[in-house]
PDB file of C-alpha atoms in Angstrom:
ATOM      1  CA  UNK A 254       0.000   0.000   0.000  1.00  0.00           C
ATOM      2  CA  UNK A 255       1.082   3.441  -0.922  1.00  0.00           C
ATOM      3  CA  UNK A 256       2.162   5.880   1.860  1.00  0.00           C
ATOM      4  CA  UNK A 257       3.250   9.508   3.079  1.00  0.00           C
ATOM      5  CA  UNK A 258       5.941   9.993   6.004  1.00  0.00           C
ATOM      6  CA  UNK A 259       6.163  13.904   6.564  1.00  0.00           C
ATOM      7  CA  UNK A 260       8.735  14.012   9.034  1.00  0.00           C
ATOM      8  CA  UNK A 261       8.017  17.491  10.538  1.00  0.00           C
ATOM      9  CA  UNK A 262       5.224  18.438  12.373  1.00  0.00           C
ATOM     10  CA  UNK A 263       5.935  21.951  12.566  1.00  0.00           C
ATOM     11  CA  UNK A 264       8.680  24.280  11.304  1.00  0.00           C
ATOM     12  CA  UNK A 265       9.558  27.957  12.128  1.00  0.00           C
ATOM     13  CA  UNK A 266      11.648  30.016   9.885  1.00  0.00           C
ATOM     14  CA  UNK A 267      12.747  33.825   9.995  1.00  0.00           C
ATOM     15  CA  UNK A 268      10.690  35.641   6.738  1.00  0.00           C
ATOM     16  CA  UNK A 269      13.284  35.791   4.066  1.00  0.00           C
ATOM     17  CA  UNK A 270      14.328  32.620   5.115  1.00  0.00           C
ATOM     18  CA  UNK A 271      14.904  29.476   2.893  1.00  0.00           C
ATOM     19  CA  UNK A 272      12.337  26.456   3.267  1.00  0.00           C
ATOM     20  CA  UNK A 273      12.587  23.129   2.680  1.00  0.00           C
ATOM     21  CA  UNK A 274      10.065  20.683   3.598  1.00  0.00           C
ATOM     22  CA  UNK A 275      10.693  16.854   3.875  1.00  0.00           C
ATOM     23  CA  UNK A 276       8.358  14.157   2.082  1.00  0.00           C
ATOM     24  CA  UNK A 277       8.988  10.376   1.756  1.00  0.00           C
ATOM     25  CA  UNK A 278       6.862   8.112   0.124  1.00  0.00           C
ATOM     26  CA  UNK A 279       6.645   4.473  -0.154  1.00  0.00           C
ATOM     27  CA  UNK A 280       5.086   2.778  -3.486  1.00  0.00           C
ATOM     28  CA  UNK A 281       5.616   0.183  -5.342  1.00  0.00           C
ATOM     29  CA  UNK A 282       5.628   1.941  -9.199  1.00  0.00           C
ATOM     30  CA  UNK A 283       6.786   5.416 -10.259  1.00  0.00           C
ATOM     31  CA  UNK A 284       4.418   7.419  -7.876  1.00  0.00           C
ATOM     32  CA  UNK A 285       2.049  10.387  -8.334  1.00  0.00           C
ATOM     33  CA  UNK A 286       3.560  13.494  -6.017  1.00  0.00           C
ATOM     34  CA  UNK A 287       1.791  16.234  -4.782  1.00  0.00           C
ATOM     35  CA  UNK A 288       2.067  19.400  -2.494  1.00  0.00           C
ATOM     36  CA  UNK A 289      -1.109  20.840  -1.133  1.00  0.00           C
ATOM     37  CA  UNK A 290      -1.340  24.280   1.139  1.00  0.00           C
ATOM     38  CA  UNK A 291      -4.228  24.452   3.628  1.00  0.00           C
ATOM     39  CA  UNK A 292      -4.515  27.843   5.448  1.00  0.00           C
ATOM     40  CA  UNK A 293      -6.955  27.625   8.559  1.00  0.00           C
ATOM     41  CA  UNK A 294     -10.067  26.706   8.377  1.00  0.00           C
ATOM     42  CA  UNK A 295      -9.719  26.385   4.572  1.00  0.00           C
ATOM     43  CA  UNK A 296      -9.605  23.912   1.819  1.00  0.00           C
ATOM     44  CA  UNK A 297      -6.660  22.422   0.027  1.00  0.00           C
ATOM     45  CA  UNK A 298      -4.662  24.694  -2.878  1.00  0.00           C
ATOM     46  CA  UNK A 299      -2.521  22.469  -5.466  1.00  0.00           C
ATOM     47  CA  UNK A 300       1.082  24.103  -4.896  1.00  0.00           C
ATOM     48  CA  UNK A 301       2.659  21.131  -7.752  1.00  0.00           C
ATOM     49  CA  UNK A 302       2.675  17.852  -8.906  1.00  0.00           C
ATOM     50  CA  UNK A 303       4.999  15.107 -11.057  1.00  0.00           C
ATOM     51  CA  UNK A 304       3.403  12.622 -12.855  1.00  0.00           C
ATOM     52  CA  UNK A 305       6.493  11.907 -14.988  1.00  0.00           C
ATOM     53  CA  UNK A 306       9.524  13.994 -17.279  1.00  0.00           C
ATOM     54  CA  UNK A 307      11.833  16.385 -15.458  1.00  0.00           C
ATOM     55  CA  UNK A 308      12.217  15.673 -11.764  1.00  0.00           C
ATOM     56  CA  UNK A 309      12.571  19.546 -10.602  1.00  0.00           C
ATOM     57  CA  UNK A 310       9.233  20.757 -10.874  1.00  0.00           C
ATOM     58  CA  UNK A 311       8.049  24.419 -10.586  1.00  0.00           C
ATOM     59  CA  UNK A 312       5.294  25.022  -8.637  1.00  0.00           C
ATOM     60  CA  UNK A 313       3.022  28.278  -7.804  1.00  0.00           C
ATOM     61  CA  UNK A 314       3.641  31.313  -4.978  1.00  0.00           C
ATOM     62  CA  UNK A 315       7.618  30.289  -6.099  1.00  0.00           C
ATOM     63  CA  UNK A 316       7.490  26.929  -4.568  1.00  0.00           C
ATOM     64  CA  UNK A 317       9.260  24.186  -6.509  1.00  0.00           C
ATOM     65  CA  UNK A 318      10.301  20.492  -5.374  1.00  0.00           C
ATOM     66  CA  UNK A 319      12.826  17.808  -6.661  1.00  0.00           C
ATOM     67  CA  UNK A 320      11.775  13.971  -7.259  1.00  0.00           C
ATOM     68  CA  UNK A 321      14.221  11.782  -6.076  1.00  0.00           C
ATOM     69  CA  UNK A 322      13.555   8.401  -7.154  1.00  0.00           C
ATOM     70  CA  UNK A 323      16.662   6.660  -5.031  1.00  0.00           C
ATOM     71  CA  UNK A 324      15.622   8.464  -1.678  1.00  0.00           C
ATOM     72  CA  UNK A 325      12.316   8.160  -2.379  1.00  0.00           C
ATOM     73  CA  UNK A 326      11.641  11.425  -1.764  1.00  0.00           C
ATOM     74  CA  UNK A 327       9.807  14.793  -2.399  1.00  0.00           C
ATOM     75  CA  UNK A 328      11.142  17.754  -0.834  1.00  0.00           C
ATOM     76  CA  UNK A 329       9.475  20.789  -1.613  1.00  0.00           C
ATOM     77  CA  UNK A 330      11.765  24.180  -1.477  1.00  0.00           C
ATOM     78  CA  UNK A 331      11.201  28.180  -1.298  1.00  0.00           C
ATOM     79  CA  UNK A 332      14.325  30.229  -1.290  1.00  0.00           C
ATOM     80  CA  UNK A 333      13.167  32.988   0.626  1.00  0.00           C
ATOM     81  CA  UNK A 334       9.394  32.885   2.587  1.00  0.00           C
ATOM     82  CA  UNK A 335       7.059  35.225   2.854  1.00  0.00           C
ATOM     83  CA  UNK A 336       4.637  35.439   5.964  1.00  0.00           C
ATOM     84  CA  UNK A 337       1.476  34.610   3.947  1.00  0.00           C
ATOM     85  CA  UNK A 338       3.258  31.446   3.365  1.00  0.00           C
ATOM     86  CA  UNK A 339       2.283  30.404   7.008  1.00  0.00           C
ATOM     87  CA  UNK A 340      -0.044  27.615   6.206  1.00  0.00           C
ATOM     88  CA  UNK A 341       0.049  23.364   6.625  1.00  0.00           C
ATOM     89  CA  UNK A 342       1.355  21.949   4.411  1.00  0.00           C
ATOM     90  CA  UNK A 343       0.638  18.376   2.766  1.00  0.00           C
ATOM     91  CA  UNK A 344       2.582  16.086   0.277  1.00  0.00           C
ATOM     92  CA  UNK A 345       0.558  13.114  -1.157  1.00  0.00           C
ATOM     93  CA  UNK A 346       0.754   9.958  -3.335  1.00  0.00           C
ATOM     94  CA  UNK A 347      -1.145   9.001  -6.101  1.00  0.00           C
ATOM     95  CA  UNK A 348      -1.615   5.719  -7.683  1.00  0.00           C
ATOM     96  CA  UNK A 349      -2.539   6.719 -10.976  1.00  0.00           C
ATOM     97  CA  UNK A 350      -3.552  10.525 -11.721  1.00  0.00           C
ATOM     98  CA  UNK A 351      -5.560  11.456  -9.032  1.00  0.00           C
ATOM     99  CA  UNK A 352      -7.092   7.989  -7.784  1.00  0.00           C
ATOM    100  CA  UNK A 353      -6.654   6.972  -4.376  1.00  0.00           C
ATOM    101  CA  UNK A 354      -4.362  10.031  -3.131  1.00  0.00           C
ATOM    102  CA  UNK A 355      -2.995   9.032   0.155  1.00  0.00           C
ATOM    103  CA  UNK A 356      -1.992  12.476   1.986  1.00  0.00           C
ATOM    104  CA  UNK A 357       1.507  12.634   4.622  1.00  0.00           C
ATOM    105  CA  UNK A 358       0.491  13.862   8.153  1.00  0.00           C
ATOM    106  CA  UNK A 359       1.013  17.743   7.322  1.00  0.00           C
ATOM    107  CA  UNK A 360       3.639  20.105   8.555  1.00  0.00           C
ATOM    108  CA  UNK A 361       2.594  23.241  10.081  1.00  0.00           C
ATOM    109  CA  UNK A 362       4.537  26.321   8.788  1.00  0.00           C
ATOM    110  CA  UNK A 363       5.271  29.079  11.033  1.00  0.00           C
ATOM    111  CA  UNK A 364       7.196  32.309   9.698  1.00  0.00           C
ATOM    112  CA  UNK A 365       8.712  34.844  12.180  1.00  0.00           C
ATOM    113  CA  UNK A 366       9.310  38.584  11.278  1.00  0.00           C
TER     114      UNK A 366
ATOM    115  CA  UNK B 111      -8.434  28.396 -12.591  1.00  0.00           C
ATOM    116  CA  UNK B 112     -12.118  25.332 -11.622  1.00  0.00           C
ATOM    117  CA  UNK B 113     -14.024  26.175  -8.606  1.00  0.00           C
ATOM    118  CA  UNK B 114     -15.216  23.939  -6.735  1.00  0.00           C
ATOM    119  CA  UNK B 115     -17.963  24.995  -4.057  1.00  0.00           C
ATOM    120  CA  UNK B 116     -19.200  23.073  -0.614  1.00  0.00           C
ATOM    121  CA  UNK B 117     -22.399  24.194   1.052  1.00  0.00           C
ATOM    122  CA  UNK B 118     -22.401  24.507   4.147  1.00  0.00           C
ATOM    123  CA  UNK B 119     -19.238  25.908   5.068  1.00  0.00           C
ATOM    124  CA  UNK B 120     -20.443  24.930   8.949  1.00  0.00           C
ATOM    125  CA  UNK B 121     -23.082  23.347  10.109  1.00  0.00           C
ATOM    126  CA  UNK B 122     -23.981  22.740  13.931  1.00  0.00           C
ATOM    127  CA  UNK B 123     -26.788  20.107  14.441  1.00  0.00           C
ATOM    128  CA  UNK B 124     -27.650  18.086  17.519  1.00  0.00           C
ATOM    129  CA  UNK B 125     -27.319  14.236  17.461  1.00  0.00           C
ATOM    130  CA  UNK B 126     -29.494  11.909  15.975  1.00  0.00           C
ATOM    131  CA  UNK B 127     -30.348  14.199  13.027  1.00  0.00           C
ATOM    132  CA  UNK B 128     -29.009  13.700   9.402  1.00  0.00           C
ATOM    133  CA  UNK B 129     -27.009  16.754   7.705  1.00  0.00           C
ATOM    134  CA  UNK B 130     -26.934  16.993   3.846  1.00  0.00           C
ATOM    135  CA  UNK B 131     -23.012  18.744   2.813  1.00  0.00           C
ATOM    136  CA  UNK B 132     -23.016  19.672  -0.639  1.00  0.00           C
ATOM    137  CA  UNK B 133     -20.328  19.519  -3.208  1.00  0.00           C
ATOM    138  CA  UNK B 134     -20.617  21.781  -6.995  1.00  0.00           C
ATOM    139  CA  UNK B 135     -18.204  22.097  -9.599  1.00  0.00           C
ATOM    140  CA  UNK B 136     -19.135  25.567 -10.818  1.00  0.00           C
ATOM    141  CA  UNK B 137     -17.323  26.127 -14.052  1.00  0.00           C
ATOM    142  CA  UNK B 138     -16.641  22.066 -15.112  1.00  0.00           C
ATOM    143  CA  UNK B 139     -18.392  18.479 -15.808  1.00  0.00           C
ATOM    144  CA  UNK B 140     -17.179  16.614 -12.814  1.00  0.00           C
ATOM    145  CA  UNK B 141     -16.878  12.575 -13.921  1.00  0.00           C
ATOM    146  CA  UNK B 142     -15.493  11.449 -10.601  1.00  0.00           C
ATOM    147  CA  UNK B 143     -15.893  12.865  -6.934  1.00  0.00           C
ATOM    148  CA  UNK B 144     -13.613  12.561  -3.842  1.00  0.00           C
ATOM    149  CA  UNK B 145     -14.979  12.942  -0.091  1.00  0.00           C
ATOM    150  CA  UNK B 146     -12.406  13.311   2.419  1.00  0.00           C
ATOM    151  CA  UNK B 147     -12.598  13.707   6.659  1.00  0.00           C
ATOM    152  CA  UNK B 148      -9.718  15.955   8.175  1.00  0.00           C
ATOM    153  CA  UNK B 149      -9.528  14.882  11.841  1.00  0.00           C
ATOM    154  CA  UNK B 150      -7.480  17.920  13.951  1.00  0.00           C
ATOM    155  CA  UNK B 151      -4.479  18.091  13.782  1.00  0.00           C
ATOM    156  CA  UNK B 152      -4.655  15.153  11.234  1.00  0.00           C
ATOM    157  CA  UNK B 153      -4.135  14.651   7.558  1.00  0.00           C
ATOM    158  CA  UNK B 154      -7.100  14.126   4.999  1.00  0.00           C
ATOM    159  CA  UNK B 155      -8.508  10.442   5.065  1.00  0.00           C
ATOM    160  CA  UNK B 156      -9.914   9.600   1.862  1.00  0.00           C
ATOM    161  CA  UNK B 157     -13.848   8.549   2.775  1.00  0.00           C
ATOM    162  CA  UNK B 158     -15.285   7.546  -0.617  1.00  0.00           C
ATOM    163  CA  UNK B 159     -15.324   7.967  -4.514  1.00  0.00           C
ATOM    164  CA  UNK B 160     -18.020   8.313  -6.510  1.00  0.00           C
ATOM    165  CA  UNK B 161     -18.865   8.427 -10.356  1.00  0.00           C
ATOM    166  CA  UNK B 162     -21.734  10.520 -11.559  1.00  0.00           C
ATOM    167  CA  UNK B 163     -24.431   7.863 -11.831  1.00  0.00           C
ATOM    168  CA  UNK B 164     -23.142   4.947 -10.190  1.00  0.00           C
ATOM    169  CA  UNK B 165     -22.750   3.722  -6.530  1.00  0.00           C
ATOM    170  CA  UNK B 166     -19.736   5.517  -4.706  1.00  0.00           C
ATOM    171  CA  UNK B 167     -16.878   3.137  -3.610  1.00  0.00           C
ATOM    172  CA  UNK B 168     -16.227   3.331   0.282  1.00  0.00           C
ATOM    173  CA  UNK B 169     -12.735   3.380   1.764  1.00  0.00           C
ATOM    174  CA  UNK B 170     -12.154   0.560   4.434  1.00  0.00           C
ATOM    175  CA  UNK B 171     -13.644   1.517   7.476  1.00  0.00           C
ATOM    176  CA  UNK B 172     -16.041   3.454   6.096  1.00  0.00           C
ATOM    177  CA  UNK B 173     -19.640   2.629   6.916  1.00  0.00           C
ATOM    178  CA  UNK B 174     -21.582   3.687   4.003  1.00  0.00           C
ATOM    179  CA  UNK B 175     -25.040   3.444   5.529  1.00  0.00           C
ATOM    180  CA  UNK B 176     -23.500   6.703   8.159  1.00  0.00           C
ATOM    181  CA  UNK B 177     -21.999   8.046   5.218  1.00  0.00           C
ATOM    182  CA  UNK B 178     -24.343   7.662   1.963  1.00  0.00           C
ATOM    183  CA  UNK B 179     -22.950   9.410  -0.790  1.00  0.00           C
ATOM    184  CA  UNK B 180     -25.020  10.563  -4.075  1.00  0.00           C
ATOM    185  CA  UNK B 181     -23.573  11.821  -7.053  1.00  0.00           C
ATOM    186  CA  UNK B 182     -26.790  12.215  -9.452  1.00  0.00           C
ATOM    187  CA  UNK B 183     -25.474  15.150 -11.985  1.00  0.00           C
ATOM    188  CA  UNK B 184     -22.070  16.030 -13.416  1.00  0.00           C
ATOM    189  CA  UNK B 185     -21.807  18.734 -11.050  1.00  0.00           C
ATOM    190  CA  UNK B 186     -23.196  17.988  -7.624  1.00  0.00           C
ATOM    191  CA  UNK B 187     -21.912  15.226  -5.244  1.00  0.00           C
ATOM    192  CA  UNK B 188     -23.782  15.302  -1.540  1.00  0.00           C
ATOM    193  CA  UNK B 189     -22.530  13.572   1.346  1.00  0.00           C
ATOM    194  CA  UNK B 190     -25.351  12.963   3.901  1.00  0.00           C
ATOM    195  CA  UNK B 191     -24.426  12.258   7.682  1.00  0.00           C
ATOM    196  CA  UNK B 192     -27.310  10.321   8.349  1.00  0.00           C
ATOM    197  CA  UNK B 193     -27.939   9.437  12.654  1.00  0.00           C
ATOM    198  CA  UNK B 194     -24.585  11.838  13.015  1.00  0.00           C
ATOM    199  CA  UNK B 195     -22.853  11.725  16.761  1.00  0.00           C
ATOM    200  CA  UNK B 196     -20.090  14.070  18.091  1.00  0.00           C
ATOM    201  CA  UNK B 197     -17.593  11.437  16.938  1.00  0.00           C
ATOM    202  CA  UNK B 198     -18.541  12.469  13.316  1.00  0.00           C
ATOM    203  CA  UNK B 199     -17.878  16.269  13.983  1.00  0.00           C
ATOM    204  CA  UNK B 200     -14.979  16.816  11.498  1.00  0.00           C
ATOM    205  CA  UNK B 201     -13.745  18.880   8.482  1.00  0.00           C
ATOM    206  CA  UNK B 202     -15.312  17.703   5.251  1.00  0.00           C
ATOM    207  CA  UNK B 203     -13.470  18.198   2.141  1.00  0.00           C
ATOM    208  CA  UNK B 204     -15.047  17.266  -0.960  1.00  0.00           C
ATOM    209  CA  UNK B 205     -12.749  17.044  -4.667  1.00  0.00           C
ATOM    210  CA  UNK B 206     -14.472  16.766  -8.014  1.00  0.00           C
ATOM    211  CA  UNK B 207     -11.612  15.239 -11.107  1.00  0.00           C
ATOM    212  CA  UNK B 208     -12.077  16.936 -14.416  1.00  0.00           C
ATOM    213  CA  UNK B 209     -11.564  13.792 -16.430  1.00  0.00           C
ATOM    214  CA  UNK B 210      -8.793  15.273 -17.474  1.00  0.00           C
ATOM    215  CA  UNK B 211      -6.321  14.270 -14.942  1.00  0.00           C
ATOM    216  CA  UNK B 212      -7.107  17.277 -13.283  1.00  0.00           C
ATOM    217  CA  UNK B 213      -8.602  17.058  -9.396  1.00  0.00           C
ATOM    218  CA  UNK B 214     -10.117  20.420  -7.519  1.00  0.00           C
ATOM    219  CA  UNK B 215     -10.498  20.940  -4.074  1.00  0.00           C
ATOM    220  CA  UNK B 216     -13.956  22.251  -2.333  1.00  0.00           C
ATOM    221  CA  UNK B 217     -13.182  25.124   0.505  1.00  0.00           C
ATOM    222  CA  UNK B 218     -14.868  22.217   3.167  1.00  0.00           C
ATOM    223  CA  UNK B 219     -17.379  22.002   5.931  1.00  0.00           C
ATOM    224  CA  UNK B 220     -16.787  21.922   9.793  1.00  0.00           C
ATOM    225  CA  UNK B 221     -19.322  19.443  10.914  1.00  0.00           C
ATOM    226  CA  UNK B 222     -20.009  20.078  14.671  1.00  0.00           C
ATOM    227  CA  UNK B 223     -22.281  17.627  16.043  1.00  0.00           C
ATOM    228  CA  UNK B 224     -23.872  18.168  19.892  1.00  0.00           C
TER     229      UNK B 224
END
């Protein structure tokens, strides 16, 4: 079964700061990857996603994040944040397009002045 | 960019009674539908899919007589919380797929059940 380890629960950085946000996934055939942002009390916003080609993928609000096939991983990067970027943050699976997406825990971005 | 809507955005009810949440694709046809439950402080847990026309498909653990799911036009999926209990108080978040390998997220509903 396909899953989502988001290693952070919550992360603080200064604003101006680089981010980078951990994602492992576990699946058995070249995975689906997302990043979703929540803000409170809303619904979820489609930051990027790799289906296939290039494995540095560009997302929107600057965001971009780097498939890594051997570490299984999806890290998604900012070089400098903004405080409106203060949201959760999810990375998911998919096991074809968007069929059974299986979302990671969530890590809850806090930026400092 | 598709909009997907949810009505309610809350709803408070008392338990025992059913509540209806509504999910619209405003701007697209809709051939598949996702509902979700986001526990606090937890991620989204996929609840059921369901194809305009057809029976949803439950997630394990899902009881679909609590949770019956109706997706009778190309642009309205409803989730009803039939019997509901404070246990089901949650965030609702409903998707809609544009056939296209697209899939658009609803704004949710905070269920809060008394």
């Amino acid at each position: 079964a396909q899953s989502v380890t988001q290693p952070d629960i919550h992360i603080t950085v200064s604003e101006g700061a680089s981010l980078e946000l951990r994602c492992n996934y576990s699946y058995g055939a070249t995975p689906y990857l997302f990043w979703y942002v929540q803000s409170p009390g809303q619904g979820l916003q489609l930051l990027l996603k790799y289906f296939s080609g290039d494995t540095l993928v560009q997302g929107i609000k600057g965001f971009e994040a780097e498939f890594k096939r051997s570490q299984s991983s999806f890290n998604l990067r900012k070089p400098s944040v903004h405080w409106s970027d203060a949201a959760e943050y999810f990375c998911a699976v998919g096991a074809g397009g968007y069929q059974k997406v299986t979302f990671g825990t969530g890590t809850k971005l806090q930026v400092i002045p | 960019g598709a909009v997907v809507s949810q009505h309610p955005s809350r709803v408070i009810c008392k338990s025992g009674t059913s509540v209806k949440i509504e999910c619209r694709s405003l701007d697209f046809q809709a051939t598949t539908m996702f509902w979700y439950r986001q526990f606090p402080k937890k991620s989204l847990m996929l609840m059921a899919t369901s194809n305009e026309g057809s029976k949803a498909t439950y997630e394990q653990g899902v009881e679909k007589d609590k949770f019956l799911i109706n997706h009778a036009s190309l642009t309205l999926s409803t989730l009803t919380v039939t019997s509901a209990h404070p246990e089901d108080s949650s965030f609702y978040i409903c998707s809609a797929g544009d056939g296209q390998g697209e899939q658009y997220f609803g704004p949710g509903t905070r269920l809060t059940v008394t």
